[in-house]
Coordinates of C-alpha atoms and ligand atoms in Angstrom, one line a residue:
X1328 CA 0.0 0.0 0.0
X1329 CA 1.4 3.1 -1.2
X1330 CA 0.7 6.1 2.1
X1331 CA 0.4 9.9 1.8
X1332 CA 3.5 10.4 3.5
X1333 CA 5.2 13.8 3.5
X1334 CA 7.1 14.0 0.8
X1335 CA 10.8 12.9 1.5
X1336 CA 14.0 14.3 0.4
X1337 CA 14.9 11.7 -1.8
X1338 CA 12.2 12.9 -4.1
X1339 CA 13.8 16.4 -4.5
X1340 CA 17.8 15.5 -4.6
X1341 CA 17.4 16.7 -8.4
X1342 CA 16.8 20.5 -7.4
X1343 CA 20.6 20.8 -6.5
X1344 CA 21.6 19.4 -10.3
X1345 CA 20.6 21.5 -13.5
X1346 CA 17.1 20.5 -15.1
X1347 CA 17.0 21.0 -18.9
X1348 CA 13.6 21.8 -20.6
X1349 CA 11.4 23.4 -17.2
X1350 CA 9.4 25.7 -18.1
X1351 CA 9.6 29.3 -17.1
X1352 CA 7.2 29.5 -14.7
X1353 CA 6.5 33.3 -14.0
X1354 CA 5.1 33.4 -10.6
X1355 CA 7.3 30.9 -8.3
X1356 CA 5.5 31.7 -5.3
X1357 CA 2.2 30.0 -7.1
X1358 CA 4.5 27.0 -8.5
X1359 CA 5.2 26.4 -4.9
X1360 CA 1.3 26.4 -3.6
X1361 CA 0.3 24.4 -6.6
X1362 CA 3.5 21.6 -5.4
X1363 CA 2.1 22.1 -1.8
X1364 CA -1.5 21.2 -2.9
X1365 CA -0.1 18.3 -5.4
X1366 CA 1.7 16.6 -2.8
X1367 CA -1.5 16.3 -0.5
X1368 CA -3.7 14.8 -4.1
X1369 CA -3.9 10.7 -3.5
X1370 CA -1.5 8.3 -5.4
X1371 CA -3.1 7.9 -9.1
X1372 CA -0.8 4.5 -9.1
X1373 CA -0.3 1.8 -6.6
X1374 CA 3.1 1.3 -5.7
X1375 CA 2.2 -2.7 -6.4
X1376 CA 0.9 -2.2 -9.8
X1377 CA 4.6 -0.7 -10.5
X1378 CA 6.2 -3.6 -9.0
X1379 CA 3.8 -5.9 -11.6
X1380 CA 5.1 -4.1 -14.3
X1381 CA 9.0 -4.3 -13.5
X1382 CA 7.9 -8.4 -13.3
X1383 CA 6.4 -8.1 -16.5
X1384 CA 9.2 -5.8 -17.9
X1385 CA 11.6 -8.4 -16.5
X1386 CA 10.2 -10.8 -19.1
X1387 CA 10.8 -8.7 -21.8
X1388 CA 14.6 -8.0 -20.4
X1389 CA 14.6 -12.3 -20.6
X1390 CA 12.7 -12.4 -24.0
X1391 CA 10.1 -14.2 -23.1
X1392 CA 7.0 -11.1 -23.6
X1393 CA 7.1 -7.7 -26.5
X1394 CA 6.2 -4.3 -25.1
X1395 CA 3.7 -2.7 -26.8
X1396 CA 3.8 0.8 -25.9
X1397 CA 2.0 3.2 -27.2
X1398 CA -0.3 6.5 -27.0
X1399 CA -0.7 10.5 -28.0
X1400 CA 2.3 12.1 -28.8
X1401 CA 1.0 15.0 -26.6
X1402 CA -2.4 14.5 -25.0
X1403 CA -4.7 17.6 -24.0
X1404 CA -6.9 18.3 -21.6
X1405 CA -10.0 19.0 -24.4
X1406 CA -9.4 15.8 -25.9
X1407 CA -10.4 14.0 -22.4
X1408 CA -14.0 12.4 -23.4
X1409 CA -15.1 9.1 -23.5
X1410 CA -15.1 8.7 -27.3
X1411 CA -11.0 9.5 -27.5
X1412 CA -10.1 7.2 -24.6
X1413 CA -12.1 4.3 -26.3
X1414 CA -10.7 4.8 -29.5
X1415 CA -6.5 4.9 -28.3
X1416 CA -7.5 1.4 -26.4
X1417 CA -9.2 0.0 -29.0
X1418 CA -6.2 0.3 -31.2
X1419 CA -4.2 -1.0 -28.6
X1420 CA -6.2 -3.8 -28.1
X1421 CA -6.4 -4.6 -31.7
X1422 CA -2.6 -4.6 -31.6
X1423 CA -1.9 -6.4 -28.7
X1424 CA -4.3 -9.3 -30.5
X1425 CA -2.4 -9.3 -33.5
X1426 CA 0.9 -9.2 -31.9
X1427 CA -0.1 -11.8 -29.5
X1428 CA -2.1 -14.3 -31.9
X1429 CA -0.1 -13.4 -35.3
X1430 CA 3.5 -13.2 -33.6
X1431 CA 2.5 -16.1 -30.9
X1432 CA 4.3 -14.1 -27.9
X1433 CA 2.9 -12.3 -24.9
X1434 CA 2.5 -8.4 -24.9
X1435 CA 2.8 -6.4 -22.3
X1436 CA 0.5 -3.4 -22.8
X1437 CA 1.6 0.2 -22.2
X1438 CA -0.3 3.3 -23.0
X1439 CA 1.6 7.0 -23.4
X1440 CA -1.8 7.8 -21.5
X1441 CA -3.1 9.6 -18.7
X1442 CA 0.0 11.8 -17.8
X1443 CA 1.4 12.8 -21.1
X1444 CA 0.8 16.2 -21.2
X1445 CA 4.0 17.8 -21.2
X1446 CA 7.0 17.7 -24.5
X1447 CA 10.1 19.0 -24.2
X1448 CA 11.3 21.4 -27.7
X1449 CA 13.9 21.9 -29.9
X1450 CA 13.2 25.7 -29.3
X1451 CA 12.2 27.9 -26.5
X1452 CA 10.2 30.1 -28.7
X1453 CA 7.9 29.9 -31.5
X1454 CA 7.9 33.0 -33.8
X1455 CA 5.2 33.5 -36.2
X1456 CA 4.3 37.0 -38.4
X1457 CA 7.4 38.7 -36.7
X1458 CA 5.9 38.1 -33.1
X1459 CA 7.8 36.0 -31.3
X1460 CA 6.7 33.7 -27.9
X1461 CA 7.2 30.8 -25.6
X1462 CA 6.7 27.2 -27.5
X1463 CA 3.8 24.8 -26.5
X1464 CA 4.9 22.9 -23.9
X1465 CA 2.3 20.6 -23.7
X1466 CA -1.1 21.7 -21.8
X1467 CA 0.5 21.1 -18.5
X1468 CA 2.5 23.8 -18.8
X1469 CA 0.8 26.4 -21.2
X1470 CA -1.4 26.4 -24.1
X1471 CA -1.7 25.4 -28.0
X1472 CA -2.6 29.1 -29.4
X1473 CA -0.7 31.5 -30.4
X1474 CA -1.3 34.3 -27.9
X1475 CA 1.0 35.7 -25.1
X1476 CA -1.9 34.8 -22.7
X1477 CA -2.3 31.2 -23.6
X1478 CA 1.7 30.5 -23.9
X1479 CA 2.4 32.2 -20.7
X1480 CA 3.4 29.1 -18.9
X1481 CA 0.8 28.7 -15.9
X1482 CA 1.3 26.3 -12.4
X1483 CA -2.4 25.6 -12.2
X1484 CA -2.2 23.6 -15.1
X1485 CA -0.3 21.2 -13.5
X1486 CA -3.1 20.2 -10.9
X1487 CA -5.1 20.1 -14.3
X1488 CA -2.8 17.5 -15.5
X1489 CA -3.3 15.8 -12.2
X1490 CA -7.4 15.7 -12.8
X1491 CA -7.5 14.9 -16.6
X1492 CA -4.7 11.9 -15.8
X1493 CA -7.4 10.7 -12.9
X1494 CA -10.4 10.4 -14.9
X1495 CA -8.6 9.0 -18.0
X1496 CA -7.1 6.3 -15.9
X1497 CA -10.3 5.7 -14.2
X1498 CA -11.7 5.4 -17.3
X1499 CA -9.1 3.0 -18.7
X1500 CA -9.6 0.7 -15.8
X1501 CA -13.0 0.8 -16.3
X1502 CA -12.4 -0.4 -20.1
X1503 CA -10.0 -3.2 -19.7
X1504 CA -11.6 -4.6 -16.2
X1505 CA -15.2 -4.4 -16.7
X1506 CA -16.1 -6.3 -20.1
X1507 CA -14.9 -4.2 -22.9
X1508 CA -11.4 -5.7 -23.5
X1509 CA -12.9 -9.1 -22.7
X1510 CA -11.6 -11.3 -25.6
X1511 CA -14.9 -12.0 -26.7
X1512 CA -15.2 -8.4 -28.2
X1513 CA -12.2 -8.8 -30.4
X1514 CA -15.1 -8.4 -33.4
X1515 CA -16.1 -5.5 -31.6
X1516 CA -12.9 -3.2 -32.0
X1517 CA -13.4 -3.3 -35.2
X1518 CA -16.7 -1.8 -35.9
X1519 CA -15.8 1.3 -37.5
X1520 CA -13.8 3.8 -39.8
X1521 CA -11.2 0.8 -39.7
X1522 CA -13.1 -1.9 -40.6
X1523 CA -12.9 -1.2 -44.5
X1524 CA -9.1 -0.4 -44.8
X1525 CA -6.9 -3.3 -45.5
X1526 CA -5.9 -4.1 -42.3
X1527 CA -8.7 -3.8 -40.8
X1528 CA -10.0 -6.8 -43.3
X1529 CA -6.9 -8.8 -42.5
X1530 CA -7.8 -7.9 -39.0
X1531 CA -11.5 -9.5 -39.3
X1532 CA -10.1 -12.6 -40.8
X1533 CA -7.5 -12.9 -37.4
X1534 CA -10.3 -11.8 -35.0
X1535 CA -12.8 -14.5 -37.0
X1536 CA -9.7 -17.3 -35.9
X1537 CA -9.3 -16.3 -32.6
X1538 CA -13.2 -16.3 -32.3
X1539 CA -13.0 -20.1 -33.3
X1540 CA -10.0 -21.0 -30.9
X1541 CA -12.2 -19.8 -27.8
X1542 CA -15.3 -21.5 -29.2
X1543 CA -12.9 -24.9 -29.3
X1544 CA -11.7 -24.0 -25.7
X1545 CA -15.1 -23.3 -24.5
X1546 CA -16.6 -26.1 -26.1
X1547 CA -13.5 -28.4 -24.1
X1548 CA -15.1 -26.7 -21.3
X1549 CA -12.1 -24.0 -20.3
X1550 CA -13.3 -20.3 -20.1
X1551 CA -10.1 -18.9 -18.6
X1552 CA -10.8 -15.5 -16.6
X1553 CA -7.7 -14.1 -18.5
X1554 CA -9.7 -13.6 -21.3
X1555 CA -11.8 -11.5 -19.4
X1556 CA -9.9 -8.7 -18.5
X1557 CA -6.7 -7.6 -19.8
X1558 CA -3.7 -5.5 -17.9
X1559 CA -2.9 -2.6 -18.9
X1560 CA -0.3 0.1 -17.4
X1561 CA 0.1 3.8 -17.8
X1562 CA 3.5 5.6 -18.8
X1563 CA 4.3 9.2 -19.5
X1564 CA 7.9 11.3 -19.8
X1565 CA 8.8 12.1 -17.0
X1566 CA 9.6 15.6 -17.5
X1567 CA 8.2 18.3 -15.5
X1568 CA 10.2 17.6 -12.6
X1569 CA 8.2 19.7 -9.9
X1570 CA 5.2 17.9 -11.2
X1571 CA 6.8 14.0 -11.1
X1572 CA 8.7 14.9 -7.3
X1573 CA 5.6 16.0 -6.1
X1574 CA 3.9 12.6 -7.0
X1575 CA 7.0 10.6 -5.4
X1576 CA 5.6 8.7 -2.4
X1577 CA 7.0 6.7 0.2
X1578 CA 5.7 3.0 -0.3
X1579 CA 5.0 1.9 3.4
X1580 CA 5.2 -2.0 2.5
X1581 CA 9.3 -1.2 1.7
X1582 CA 10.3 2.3 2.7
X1583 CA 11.0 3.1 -1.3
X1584 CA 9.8 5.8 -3.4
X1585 CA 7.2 5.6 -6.1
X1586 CA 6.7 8.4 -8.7
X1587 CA 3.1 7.2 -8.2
X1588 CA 1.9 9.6 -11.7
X1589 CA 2.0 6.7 -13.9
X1590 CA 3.3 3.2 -14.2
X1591 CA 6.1 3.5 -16.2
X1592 CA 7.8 7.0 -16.6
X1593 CA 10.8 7.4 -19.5
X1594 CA 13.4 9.7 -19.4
X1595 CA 13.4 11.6 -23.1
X1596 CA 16.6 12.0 -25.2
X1597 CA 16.5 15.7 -25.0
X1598 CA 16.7 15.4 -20.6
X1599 CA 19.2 12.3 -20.1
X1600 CA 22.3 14.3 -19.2
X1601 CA 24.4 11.7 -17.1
X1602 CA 24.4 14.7 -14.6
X1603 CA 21.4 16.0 -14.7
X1604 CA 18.4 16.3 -12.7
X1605 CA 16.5 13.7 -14.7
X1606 CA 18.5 11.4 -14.2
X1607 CA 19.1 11.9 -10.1
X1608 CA 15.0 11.9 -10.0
X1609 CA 14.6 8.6 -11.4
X1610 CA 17.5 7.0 -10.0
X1611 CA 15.8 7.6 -6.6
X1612 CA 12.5 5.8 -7.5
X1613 CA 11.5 2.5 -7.9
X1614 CA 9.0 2.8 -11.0
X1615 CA 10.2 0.8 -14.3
X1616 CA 12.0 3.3 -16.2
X1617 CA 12.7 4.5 -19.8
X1618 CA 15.5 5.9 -21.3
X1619 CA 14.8 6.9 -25.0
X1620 CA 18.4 6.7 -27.2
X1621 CA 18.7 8.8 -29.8
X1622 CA 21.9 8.3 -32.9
X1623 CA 24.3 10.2 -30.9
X1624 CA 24.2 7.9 -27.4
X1625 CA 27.7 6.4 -27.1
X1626 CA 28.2 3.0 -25.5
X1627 CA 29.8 4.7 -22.7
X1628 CA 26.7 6.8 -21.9
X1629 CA 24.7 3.9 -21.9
X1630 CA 26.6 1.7 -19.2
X1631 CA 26.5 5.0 -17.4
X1632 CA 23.2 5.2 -17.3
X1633 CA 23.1 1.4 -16.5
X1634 CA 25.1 2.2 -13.6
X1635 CA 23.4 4.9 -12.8
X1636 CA 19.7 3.6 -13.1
X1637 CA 20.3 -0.6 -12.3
X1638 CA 23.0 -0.6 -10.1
X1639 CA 21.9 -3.7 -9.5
X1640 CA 21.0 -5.1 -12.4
X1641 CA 17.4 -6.3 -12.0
X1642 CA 15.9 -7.1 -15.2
X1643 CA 12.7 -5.3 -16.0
X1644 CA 14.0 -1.8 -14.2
X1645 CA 15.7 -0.5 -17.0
X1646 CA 14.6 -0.2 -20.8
X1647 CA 16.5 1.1 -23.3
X1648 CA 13.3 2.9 -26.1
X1649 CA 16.5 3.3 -29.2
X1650 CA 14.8 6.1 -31.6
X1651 CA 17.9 6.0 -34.2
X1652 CA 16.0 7.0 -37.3
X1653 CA 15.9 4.4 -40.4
X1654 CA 19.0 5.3 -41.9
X1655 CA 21.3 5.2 -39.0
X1656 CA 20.2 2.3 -36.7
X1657 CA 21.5 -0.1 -38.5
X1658 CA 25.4 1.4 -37.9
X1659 CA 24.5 2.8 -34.6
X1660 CA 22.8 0.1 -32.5
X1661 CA 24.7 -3.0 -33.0
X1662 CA 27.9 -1.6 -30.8
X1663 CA 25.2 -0.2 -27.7
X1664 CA 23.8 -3.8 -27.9
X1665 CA 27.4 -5.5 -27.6
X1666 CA 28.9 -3.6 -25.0
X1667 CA 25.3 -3.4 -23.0
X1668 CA 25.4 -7.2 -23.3
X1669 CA 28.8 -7.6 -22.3
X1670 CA 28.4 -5.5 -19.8
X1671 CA 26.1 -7.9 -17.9
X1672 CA 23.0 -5.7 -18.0
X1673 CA 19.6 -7.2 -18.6
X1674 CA 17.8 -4.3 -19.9
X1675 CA 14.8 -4.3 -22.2
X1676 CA 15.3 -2.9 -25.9
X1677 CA 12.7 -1.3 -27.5
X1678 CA 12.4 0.6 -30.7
X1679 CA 10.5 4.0 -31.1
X1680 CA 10.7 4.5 -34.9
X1681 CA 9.1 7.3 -35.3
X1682 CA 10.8 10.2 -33.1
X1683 CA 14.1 9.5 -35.6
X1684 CA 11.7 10.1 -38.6
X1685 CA 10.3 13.0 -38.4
X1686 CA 10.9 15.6 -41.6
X1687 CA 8.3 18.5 -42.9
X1688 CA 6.3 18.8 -45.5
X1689 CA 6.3 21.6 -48.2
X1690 CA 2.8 22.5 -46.8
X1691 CA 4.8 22.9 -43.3
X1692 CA 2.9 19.7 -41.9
X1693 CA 5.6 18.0 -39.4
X1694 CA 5.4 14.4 -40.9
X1695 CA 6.9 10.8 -40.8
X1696 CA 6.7 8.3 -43.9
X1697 CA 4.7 4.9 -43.0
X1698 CA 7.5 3.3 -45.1
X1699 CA 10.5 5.0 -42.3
X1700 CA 9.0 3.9 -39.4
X1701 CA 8.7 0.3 -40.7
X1702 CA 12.6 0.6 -42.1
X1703 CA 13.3 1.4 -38.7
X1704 CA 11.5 -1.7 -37.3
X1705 CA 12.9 -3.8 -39.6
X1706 CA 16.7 -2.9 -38.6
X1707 CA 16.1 -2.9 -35.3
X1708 CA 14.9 -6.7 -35.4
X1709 CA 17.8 -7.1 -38.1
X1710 CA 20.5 -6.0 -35.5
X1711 CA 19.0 -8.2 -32.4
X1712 CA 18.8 -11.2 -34.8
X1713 CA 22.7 -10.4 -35.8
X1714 CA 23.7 -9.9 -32.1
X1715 CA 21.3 -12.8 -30.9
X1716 CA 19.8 -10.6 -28.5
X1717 CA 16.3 -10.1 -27.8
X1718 CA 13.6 -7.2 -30.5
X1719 CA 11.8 -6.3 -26.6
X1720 CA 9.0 -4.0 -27.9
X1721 CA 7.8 -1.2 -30.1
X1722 CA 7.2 2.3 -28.9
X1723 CA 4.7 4.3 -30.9
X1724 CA 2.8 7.4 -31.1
X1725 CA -0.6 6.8 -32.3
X1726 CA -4.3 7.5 -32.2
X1727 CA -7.6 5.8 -32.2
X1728 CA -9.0 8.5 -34.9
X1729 CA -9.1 9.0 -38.8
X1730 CA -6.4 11.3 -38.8
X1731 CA -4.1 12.2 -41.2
X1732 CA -0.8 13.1 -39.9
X1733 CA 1.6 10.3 -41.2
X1734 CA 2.2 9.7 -44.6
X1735 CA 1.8 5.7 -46.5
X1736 CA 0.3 2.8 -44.8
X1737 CA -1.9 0.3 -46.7
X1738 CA -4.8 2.5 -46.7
X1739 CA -2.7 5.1 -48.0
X1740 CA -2.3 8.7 -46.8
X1741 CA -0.5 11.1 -49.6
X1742 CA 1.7 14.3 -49.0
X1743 CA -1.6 16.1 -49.9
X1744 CA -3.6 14.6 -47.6
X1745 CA -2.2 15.9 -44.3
X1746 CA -4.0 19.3 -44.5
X1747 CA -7.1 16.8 -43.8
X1748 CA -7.3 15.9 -40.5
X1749 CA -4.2 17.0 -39.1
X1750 CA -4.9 17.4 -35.0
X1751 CA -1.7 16.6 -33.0
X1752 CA -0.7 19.3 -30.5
X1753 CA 2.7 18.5 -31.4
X1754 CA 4.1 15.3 -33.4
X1755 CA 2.7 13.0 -35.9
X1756 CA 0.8 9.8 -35.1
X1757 CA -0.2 6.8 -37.0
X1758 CA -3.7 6.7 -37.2
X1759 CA -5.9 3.4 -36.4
X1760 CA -5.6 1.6 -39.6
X1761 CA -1.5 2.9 -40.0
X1762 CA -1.2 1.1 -36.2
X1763 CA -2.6 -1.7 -37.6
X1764 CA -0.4 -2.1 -40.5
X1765 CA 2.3 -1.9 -38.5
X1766 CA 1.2 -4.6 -35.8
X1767 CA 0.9 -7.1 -38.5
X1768 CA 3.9 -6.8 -40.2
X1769 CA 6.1 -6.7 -36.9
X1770 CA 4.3 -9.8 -35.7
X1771 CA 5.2 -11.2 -39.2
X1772 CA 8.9 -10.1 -38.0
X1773 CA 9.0 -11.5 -35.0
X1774 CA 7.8 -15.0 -35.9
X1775 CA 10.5 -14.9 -38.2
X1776 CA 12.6 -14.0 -35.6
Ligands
E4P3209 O1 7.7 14.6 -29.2 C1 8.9 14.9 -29.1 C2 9.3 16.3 -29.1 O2 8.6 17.0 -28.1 C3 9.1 17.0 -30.4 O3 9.6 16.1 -31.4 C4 9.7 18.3 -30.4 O4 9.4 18.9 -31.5 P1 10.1 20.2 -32.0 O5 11.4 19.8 -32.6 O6 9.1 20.8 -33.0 O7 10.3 21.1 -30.8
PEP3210 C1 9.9 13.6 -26.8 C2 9.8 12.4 -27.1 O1 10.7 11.6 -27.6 P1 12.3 11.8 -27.7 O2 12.7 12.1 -26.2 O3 12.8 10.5 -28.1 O4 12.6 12.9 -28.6 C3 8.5 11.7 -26.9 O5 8.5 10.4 -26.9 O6 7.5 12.3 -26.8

């Protein structure tokens, strides 16, 4: 059981280290009454559930499960309803089927949900017509429009991020405990916009097998309550640090700290300095954590950060998410993988293809080519079957709705197309069908694995 304790220094060593990407919060005294009031808000985790998901992570480290991770690029606090939460666990779901019944290999299941709120930028400022102001930071920090009012970073947000998290979470449980992600509905996921596109026909033809394997298993008289229900975990980047230490609880069962906003948190390429305050917060908590690798990691920064974040070498604590970009991870990766390996280290590896892949459009649309983000796939399960080490998971950004953001797929989106139904706050996402695509061809990799 995870207790309200007061919040313990452990949980704040980072404020004596330099913290890349905070925002720059205007009024400090208000940050620090917001921080007051967040650390007083109940645990949206349970320190247990954490624990579950190192064990499950641990079989991923072994080889033994695939990560499926996956979610908004940059949820928003508008975008909280019913119909949008559905819609991202649907596509999950319908991924995690395919993976699991196409590839033959259990799949841990991961949302970027409830708590991603916050992106770090390649620029402070956004200048537009000659007037110049703060980037979107995500809605925990400021807002999408371009005036000085909305992208004046405000502290209240943050207890916003808190509420919209809550009732997307609650929501989530709701979904995959109470019927809807019983294996039964697997025909059910389908019924829409998807159902039409190519994989969502392929998909139909899976979901019709899997419909006669639990006939056969019911007919033999085995209903398994598995079926019933499936787990699912929450992650987020950990970023906003006075948001993350002010959600780090002391677990009463063990006397360790839980950053008890999520599940999983990862540590994005843009905050992993080996000295920096990232990376002193999450060495000081328990939670299963993420490190996302971009070309430019060296083998030396990644037994640091082995050192730094498994000390002790515990499978399922550490995952390595390598976001390379297709045409590099084929020379990049193979010497991280060797000298991890040698080093002892049983982290996870898991590929994000699509933060390496992301070019723009002559319209201006920020994009990524279907095509890419498979190429990238494809190497990384080319370099693990080289090295005889272990393709862990995929980490995607995606969406349950029509949208039109990414370009390719089998129901294909062109260049011309984006202007559509573009609606990210910030990166491209695949949309359902896209996310479908791409579950069926990596189970087809992985089998051949
Ligand atoms: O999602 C990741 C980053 O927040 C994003 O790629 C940054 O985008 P930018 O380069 O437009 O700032
Ligand atoms: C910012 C992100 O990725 P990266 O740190 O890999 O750029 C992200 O996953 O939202």
């Amino acid at each position: 059981m995870t207790v309200n304790a007061k919040p313990d220094a452990g949980a704040n060593t980072w404020r004596d280290l330099p913290a890349a990407q905070q925002p720059d919060w205007p009024d400090s005294e208000a940050l620090r009454d917001v921080i007051a009031e967040l650390e007083s808000y109940p645990p949206l985790v349970f320190a247990g559930e954490c624990d579950q998901l190192r064990e499950r992570m641990a079989s991923v480290a072994r080889g033994e499960a695939f990560l499926l991770q996956g979610g908004d690029c940059a949820e928003a606090f508008d975008a909280v309803s019913a119909e949008q939460i559905r819609n991202k666990l649907k596509t999950l779901l319908q991924m995690g089927a395919v993976l699991t019944y196409a590839g033959s290999v259990p799949v841990v299941k991961v949302g970027r949900i409830a708590g991603q709120y916050s992106k770090p930028r390649s620029k402070p400022t956004e200048t537009r017509d000659g007037v110049t102001l703060p980037s979107y930071r995500g809605d925990s920090v400021n807002g999408f429009e371009f005036t000085p009012e909305a992208r004046t970073p405000d502290p209240q947000r943050l207890k916003r991020m808190y509420h919209a998290s809550s009732a997307t979470l609650n929501l989530v449980r709701a979904f995959t405990t109470g019927g809807y992600a019983d294996l039964r509905q697997v025909h059910a996921w389908n019924q829409d916009f998807v159902r039409n596109s190519p994989s969502g026909q392929r998909y139909e033809a899976l979901a019709r097998e899997i419909d006669r394997a639990l006939n056969f298993m019911n007919a033999c008289g085995v209903d398994p309550e598995e079926f019933k229900t499936v787990e699912f975990y929450a992650s987020h980047e950990a970023l906003i640090l006075d948001y993350e230490s002010a959600l780090t609880r002391v677990d009463s069962r063990t006397g360790n700290l839980y950053d008890v906003s999520g599940h999983m948190v990862w540590i994005g390429e843009r905050t992993r300095q080996l000295d920096g305050a990232h990376i002193e917060f999450a060495s000081r908590i328990r939670n299963p954590i993420g490190v996302k690798l971009g070309p430019t990691t060296t083998p030396e920064d990644a037994l640091t950060l082995i050192e730094r974040l498994d000390p002790d070498r515990e499978p399922g604590r550490l995952t390595f998410i390598t976001r390379m970009g297709a045409d590099k991870i084929r020379d990049r990766l193979p010497t991280l993988v060797e000298k991890v390996t040698a080093s002892g280290a049983q982290v996870a590896w898991v590929c994000d293809p699509m933060h390496g892949n992301t070019f723009e459009a002559a319209s201006g649309h920020k994009t990524r080519r279907f095509d890419d983000v498979l190429d990238e796939v494809k190497g990384f399960f080319e370099v693990h079957k080289g090295l005889g080490t272990h393709p862990g998971g995929i980490h995607v950004e995606l969406t349950g709705d029509d949208v039109t953001e990414c370009v390719g797929g089998g129901d294909e989106i062109f260049v011309d197309d984006l202007h559509q139904r573009y609606e990210t706050a910030c990166d491209p996402r695949l949309n359902r069908s896209q996310s479908l695509d791409l579950a069926f061809l990596v189970a087809e990799m992985y089998r051949d694995q």
